[in-house]
mmCIF file of C-alpha atoms in Angstrom:
data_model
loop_
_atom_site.group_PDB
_atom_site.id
_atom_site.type_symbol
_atom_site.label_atom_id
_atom_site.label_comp_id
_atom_site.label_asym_id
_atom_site.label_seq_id
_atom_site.Cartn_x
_atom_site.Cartn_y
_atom_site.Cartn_z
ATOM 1 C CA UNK A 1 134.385 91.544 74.386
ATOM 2 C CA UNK A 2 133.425 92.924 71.437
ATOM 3 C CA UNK A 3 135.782 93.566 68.077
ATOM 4 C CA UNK A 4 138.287 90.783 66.536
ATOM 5 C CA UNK A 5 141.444 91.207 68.899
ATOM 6 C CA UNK A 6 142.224 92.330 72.709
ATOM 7 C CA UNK A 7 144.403 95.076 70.931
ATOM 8 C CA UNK A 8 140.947 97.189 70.139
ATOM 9 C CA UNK A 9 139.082 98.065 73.284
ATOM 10 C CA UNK A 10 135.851 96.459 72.451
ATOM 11 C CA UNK A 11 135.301 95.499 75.809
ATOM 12 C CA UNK A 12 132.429 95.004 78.257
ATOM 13 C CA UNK A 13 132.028 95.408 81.933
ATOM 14 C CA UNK A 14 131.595 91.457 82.112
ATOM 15 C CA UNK A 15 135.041 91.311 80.172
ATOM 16 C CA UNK A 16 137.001 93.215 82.450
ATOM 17 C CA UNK A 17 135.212 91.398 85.514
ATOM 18 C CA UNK A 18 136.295 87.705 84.278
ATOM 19 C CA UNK A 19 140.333 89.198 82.866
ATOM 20 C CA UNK A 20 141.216 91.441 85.372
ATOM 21 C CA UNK A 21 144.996 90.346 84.913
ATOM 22 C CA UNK A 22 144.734 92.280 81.808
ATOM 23 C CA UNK A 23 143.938 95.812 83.298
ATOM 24 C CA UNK A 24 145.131 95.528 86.822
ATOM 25 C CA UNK A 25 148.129 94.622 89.115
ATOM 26 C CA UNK A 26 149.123 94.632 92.559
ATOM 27 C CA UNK A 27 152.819 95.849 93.898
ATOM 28 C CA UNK A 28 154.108 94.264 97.080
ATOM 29 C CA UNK A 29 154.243 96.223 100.120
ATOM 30 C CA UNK A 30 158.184 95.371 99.703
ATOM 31 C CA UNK A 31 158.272 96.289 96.189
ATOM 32 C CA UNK A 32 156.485 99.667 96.823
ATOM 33 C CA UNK A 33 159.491 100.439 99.295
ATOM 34 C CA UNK A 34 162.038 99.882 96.977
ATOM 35 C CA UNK A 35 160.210 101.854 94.323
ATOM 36 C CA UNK A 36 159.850 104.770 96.270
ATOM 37 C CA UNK A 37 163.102 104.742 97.835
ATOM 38 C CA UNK A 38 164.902 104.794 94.469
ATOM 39 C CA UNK A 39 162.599 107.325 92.947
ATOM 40 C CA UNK A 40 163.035 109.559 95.977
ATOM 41 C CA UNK A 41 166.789 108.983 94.822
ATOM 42 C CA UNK A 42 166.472 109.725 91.423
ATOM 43 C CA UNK A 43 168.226 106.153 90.497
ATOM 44 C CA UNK A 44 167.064 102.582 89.558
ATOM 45 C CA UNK A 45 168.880 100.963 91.626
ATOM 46 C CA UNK A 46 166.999 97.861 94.222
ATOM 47 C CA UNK A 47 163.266 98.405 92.876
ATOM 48 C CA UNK A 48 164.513 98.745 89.250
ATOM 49 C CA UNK A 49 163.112 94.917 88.397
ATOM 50 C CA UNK A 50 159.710 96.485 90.224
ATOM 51 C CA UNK A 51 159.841 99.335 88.100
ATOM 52 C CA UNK A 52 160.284 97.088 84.469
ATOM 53 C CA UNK A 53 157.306 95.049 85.843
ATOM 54 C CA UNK A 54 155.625 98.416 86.534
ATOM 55 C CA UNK A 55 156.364 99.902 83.529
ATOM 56 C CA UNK A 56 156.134 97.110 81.218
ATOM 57 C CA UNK A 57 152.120 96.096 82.495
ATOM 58 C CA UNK A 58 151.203 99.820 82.493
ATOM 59 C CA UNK A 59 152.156 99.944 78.646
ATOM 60 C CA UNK A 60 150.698 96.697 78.431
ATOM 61 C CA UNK A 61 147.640 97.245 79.269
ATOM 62 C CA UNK A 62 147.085 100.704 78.103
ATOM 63 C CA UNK A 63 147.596 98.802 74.152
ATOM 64 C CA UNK A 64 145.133 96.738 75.216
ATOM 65 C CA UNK A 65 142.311 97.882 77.154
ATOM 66 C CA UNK A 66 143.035 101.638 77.454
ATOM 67 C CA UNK A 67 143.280 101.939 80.367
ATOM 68 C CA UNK A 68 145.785 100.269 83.692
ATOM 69 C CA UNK A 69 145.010 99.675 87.454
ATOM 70 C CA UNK A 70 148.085 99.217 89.347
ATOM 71 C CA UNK A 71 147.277 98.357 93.620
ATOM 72 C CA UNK A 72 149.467 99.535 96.000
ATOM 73 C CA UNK A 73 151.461 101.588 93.796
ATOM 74 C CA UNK A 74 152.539 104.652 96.553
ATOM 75 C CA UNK A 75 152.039 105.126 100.371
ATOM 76 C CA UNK A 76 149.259 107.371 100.547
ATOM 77 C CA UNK A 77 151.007 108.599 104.115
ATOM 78 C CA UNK A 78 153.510 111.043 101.770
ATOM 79 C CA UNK A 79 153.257 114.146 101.430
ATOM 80 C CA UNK A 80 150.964 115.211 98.156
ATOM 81 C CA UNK A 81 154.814 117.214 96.899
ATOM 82 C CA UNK A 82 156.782 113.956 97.910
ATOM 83 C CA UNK A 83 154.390 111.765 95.479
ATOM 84 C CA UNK A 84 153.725 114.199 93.172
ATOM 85 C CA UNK A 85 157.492 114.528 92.321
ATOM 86 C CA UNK A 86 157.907 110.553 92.931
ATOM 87 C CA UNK A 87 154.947 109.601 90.233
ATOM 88 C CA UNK A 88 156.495 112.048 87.900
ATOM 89 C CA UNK A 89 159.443 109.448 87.879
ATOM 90 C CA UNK A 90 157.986 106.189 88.145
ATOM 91 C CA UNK A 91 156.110 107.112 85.170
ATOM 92 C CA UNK A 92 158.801 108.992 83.272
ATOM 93 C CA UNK A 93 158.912 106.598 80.645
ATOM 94 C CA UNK A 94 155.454 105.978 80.133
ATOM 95 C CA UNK A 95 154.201 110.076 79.922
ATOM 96 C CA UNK A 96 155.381 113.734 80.781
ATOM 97 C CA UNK A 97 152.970 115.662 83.020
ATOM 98 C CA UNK A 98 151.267 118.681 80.771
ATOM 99 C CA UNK A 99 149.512 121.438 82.243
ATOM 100 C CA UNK A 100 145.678 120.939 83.242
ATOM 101 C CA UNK A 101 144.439 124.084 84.504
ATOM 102 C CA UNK A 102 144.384 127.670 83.449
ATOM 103 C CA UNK A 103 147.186 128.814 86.340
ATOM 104 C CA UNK A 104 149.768 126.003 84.965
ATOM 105 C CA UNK A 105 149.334 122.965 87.344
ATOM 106 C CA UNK A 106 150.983 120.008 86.792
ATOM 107 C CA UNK A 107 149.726 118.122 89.447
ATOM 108 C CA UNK A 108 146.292 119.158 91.525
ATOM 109 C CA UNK A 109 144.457 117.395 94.450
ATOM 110 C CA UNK A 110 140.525 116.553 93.398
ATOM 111 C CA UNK A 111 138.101 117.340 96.758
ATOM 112 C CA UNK A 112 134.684 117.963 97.471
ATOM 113 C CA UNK A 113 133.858 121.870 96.873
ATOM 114 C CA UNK A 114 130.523 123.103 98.039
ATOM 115 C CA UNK A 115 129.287 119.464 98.036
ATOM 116 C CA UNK A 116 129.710 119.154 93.956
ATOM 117 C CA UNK A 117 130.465 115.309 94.698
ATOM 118 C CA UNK A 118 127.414 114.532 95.512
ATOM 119 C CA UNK A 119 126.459 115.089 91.764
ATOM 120 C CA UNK A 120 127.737 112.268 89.137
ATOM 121 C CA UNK A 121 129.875 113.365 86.465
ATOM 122 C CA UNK A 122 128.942 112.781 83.208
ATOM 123 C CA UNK A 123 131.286 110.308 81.014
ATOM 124 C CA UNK A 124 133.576 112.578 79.502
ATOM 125 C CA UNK A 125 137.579 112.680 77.606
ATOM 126 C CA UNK A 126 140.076 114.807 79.044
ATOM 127 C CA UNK A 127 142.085 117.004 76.364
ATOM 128 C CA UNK A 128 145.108 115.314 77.056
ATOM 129 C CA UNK A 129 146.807 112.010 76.167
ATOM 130 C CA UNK A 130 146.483 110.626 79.867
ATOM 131 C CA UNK A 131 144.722 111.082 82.691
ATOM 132 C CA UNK A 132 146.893 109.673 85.704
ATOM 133 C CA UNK A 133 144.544 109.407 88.963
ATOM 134 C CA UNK A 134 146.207 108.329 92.205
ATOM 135 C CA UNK A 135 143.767 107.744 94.962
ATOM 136 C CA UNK A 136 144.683 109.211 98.078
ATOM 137 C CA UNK A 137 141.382 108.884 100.421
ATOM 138 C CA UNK A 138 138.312 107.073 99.353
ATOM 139 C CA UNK A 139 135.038 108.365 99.941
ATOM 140 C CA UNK A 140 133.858 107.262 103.211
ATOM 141 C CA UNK A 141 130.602 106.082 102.129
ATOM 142 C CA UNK A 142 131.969 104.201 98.881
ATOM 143 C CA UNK A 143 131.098 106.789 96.554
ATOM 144 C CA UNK A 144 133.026 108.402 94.151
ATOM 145 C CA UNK A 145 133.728 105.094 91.983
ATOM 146 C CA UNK A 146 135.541 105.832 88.717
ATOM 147 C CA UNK A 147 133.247 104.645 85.422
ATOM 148 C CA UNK A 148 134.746 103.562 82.294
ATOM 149 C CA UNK A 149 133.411 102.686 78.925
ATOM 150 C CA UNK A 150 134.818 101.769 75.901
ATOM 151 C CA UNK A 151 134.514 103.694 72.820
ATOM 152 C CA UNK A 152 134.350 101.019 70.546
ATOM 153 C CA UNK A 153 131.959 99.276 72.281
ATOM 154 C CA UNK A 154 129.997 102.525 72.436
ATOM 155 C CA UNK A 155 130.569 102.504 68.709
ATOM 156 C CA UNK A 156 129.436 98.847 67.923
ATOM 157 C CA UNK A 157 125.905 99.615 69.885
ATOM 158 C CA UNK A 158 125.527 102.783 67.721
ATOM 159 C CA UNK A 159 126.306 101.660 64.625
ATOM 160 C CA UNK A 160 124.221 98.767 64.999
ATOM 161 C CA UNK A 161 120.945 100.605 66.303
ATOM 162 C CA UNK A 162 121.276 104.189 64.814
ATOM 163 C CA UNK A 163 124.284 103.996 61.573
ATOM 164 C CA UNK A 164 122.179 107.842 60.881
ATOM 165 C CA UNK A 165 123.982 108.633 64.403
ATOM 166 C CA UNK A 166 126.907 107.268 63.572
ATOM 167 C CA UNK A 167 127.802 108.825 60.312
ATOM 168 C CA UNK A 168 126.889 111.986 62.396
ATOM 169 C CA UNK A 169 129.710 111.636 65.571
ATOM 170 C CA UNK A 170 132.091 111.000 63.069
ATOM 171 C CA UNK A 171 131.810 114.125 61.102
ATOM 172 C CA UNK A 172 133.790 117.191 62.791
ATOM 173 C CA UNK A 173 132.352 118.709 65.560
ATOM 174 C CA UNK A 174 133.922 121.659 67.768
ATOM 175 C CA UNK A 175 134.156 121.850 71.718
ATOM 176 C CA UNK A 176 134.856 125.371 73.089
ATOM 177 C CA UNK A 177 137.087 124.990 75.667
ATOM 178 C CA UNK A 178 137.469 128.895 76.107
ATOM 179 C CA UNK A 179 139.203 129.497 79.806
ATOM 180 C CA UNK A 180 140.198 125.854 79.893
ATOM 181 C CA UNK A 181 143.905 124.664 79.468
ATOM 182 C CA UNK A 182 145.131 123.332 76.547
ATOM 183 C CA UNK A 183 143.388 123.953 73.473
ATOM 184 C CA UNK A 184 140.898 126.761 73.343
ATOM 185 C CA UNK A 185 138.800 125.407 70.845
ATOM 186 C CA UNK A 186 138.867 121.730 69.473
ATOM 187 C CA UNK A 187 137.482 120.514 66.528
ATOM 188 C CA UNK A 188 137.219 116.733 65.853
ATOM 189 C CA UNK A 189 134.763 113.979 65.289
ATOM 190 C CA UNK A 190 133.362 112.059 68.600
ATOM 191 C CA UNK A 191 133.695 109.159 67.426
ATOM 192 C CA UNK A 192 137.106 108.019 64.899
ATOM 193 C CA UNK A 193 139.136 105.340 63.477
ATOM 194 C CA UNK A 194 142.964 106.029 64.460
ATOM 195 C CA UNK A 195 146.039 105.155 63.001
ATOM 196 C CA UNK A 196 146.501 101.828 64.686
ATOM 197 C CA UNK A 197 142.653 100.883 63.599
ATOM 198 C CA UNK A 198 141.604 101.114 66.823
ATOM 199 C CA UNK A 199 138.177 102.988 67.298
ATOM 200 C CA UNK A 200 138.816 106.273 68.857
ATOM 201 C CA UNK A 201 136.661 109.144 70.572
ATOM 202 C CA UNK A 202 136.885 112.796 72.125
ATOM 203 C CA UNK A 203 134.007 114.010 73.762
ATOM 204 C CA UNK A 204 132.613 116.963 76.269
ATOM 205 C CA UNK A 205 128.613 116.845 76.770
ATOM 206 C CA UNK A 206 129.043 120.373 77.595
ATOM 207 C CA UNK A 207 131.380 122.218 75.587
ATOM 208 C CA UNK A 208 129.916 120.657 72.358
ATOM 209 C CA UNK A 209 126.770 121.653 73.243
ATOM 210 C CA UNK A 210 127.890 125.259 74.491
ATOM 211 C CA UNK A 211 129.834 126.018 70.913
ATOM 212 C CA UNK A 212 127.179 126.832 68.957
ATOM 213 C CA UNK A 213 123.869 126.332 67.444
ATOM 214 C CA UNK A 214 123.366 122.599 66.552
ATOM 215 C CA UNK A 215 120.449 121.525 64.446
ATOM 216 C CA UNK A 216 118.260 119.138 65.396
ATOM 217 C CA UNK A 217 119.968 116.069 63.884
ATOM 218 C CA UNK A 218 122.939 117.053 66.050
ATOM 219 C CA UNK A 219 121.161 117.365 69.007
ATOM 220 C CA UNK A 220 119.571 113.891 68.368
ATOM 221 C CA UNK A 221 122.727 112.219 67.935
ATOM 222 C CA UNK A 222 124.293 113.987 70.964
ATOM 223 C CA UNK A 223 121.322 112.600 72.698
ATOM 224 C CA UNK A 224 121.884 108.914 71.867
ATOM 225 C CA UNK A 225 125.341 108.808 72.548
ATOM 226 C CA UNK A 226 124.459 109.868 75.700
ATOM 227 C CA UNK A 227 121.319 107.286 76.062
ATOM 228 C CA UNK A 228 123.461 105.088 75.269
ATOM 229 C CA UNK A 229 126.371 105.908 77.816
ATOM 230 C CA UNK A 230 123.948 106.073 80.240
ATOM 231 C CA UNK A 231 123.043 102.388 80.116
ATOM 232 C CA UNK A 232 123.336 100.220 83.020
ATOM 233 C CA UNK A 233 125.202 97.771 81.100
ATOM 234 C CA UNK A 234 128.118 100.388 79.704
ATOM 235 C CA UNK A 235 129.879 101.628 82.481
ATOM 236 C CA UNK A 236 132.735 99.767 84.555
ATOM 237 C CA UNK A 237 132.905 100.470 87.981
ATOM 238 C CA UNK A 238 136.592 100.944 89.593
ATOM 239 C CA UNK A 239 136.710 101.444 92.819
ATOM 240 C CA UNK A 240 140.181 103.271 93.925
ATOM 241 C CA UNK A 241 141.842 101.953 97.815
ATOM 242 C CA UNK A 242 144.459 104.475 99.106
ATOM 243 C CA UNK A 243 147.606 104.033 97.123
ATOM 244 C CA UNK A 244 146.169 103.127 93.692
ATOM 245 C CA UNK A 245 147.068 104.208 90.548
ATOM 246 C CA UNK A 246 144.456 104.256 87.645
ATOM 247 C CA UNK A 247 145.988 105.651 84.100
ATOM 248 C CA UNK A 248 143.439 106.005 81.360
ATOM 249 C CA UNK A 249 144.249 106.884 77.404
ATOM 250 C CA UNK A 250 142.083 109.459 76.767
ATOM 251 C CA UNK A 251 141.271 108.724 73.028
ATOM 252 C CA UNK A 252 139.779 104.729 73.562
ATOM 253 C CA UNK A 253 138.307 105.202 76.582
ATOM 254 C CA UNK A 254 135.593 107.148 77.926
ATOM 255 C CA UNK A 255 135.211 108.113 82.101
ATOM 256 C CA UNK A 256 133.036 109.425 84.555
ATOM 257 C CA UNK A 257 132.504 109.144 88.520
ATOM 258 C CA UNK A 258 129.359 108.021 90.798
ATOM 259 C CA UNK A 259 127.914 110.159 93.333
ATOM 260 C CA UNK A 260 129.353 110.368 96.657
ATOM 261 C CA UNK A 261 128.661 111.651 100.321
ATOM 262 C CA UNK A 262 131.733 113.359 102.077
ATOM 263 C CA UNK A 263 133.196 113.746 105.230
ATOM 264 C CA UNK A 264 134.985 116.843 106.185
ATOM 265 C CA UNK A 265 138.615 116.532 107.504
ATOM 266 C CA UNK A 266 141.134 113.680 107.256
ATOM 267 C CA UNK A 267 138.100 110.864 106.028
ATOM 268 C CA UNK A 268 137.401 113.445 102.872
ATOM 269 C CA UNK A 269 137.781 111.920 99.269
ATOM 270 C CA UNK A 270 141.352 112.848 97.977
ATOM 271 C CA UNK A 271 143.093 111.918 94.723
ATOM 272 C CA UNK A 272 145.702 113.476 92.894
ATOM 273 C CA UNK A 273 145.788 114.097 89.087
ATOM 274 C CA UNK A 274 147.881 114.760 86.351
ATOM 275 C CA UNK A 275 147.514 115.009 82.725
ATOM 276 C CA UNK A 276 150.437 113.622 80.274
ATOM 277 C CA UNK A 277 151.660 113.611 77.345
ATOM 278 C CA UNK A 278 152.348 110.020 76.345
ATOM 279 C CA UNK A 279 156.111 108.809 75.155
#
């Protein structure tokens, strides 16, 4: 792990292979009962101690690493309403659901659409505080695999191989998000320090490059960042079971997804999303 403390995200995929009780939990098939019968309530009552320990690790973990796997979090049997409006109040405390799309969706399903899974996608930040991913269906070949990477250890490779690159992603830089929710246009460095010191990033390969005409140094150092994202050694590999919840903070932690083969019908990759605004 790179950086002085776990409380910066310096990590590496190695890390989070050896300390996986830092990012990731599992709930109890018992636990997950009780948890969805009193959210399906609308009281804590029997899984309130589950929902502390819930609650407690997600924010735990998001401080840490950036980023929280919690197992076995909701039955994937429920109806994509009936979890929808369940997550919404597990995770009350932790963020509020923001719009993601154009039409006002605060929840949507992610599938296959003309076969555009079978294309990676790039490592990326979504304009939102957090991106809450519940996986509902795997791919059936084992595709699809969520990739992390941290952006201060994206930081620490730069600045100690290109510091020219460097001084560039932190200067401002503007994304054109035109059609998009949220902001319409965004203007911030790539790379930052934030208030708590910890190293933090924004960044979309293609609406940066889309928003207008970048000179050659710009292009260069778009280019390395994404050499460097691209290297073997960067990305962590999640791979989401049925019923897992993966919550990333969208400012320390870049994320991306692996190619995958689907199946039509009831075997097809499924998982549910939601931007938030954190609390």
């Amino acid at each position: 792990m790179t950086g002085a403390t776990i409380g910066d995200v310096g990590w590496t995929s190695e890390y989070l292979q050896s300390t996986p009780g830092v990012w990731s939990m599992s709930v109890s098939d018992e636990d997950r009962r009780l948890l969805w019968a009193d959210a399906s309530a609308r009281r804590w009552d029997a899984g309130g101690a589950a929902h502390a320990a819930v609650r407690g690790f997600i924010r735990s973990s998001l401080d840490a690493v950036g980023f929280v796997n919690v197992r076995n979090l909701m039955s994937p049997a429920a109806s994509e309403a009936e979890l929808s409006s369940a997550l919404t109040y597990v995770l009350a405390e932790v963020g509020t659901p923001v719009p993601q799309n154009a039409r006002g969706d605060l929840w949507t399903v992610l599938r296959d659409r003309d076969g555009d899974g079978a294309t990676a996608l790039g490592f990326h930040c979504d304009t939102c505080d957090l991106l809450c991913l519940l996986c509902l269906q795997p791919a059936a070949d084992g595709g699809g695999v969520t990739k992390l990477a941290s952006a201060r250890h994206v930081q620490d490779i730069i600045e100690r191989e290109r510091p020219d690159v460097l001084e560039l992603l932190r200067q401002d830089w503007t994304f054109d998000r035109t059609g998009r929710a949220g902001e319409q246009i965004v203007v911030s460095p790539i790379l930052f320090t934030q208030d708590d010191g910890t190293v933090g990033c924004y960044y979309q390969t293609r609406t940066v490059r889309s928003s207008a005409e970048l000179d050659p140094r710009r292009l260069g150092a778009l280019d390395f960042l994404d050499e460097v994202l691209y290297r073997p050694e960067i990305a962590f590999g999640l791979h989401l079971e049925a019923g897992d919840l993966l919550m990333i903070r969208n400012s320390r932690v870049l994320h991306g997804r692996s190619p995958y083969v689907d199946e039509p019908g009831p075997a097809a990759r499924r998982v549910l999303r939601a931007w938030m605004a954190e609390r």
